[in-house]
Phi, psi and omega in degrees: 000132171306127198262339175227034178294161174236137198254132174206154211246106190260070177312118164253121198237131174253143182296141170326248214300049151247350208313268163358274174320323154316267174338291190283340159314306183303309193265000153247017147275356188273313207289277178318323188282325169287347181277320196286158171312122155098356189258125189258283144271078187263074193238167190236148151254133154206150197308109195277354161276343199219061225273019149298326215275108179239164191235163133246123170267127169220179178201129182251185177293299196232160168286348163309277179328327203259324187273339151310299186321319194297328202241015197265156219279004175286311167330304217255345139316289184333311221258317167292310183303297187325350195296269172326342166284005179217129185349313177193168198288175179296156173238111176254104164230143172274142188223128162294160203243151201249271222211000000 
């Protein structure tokens, strides 16, 4: 585990008939992305009380990395479909590990 690595928690919300289309966008961002340099952790979530709701927990080596990951072009597809698929815009925030 990266000791000054950066974590970051990405909420994704789908309008009810998009759930599905949501889901396959997302998860055909995980493979490429788990490929890349510095990616530590990468998992899709999605809320079993609430199956609009999906997350990505991820944790890179560095902030390098990570700022690679944002512009990397799966990223930046992934991101142009999902758009019209969701409720509201994403919620991305990044965090440094403390402890």
């Amino acid at each position: 585990m990266a000791e000054n690595g950066e974590r970051v928690v990405a909420r994704f919300v789908a309008k009810p008939s998009s759930v599905e289309d949501v889901k396959r966008i997302l998860t055909d961002m995980i493979d490429p992305t788990r490929a890349e340099d510095g990616c530590i952790t990468y998992e899709l979530l999605q809320n079993s009380a609430d199956p609009t709701d999906f997350t990505f927990v991820e944790e890179w080596d560095s902030k390098a990395d990570l700022d690679r990951h944002a512009v990397s072009e799966h990223i930046k597809m992934g991101r142009e479909l999902v758009k019209e698929h969701l409720a509201r815009d994403s919620d991305v925030r990044v965090y440094t590990l403390i402890r």
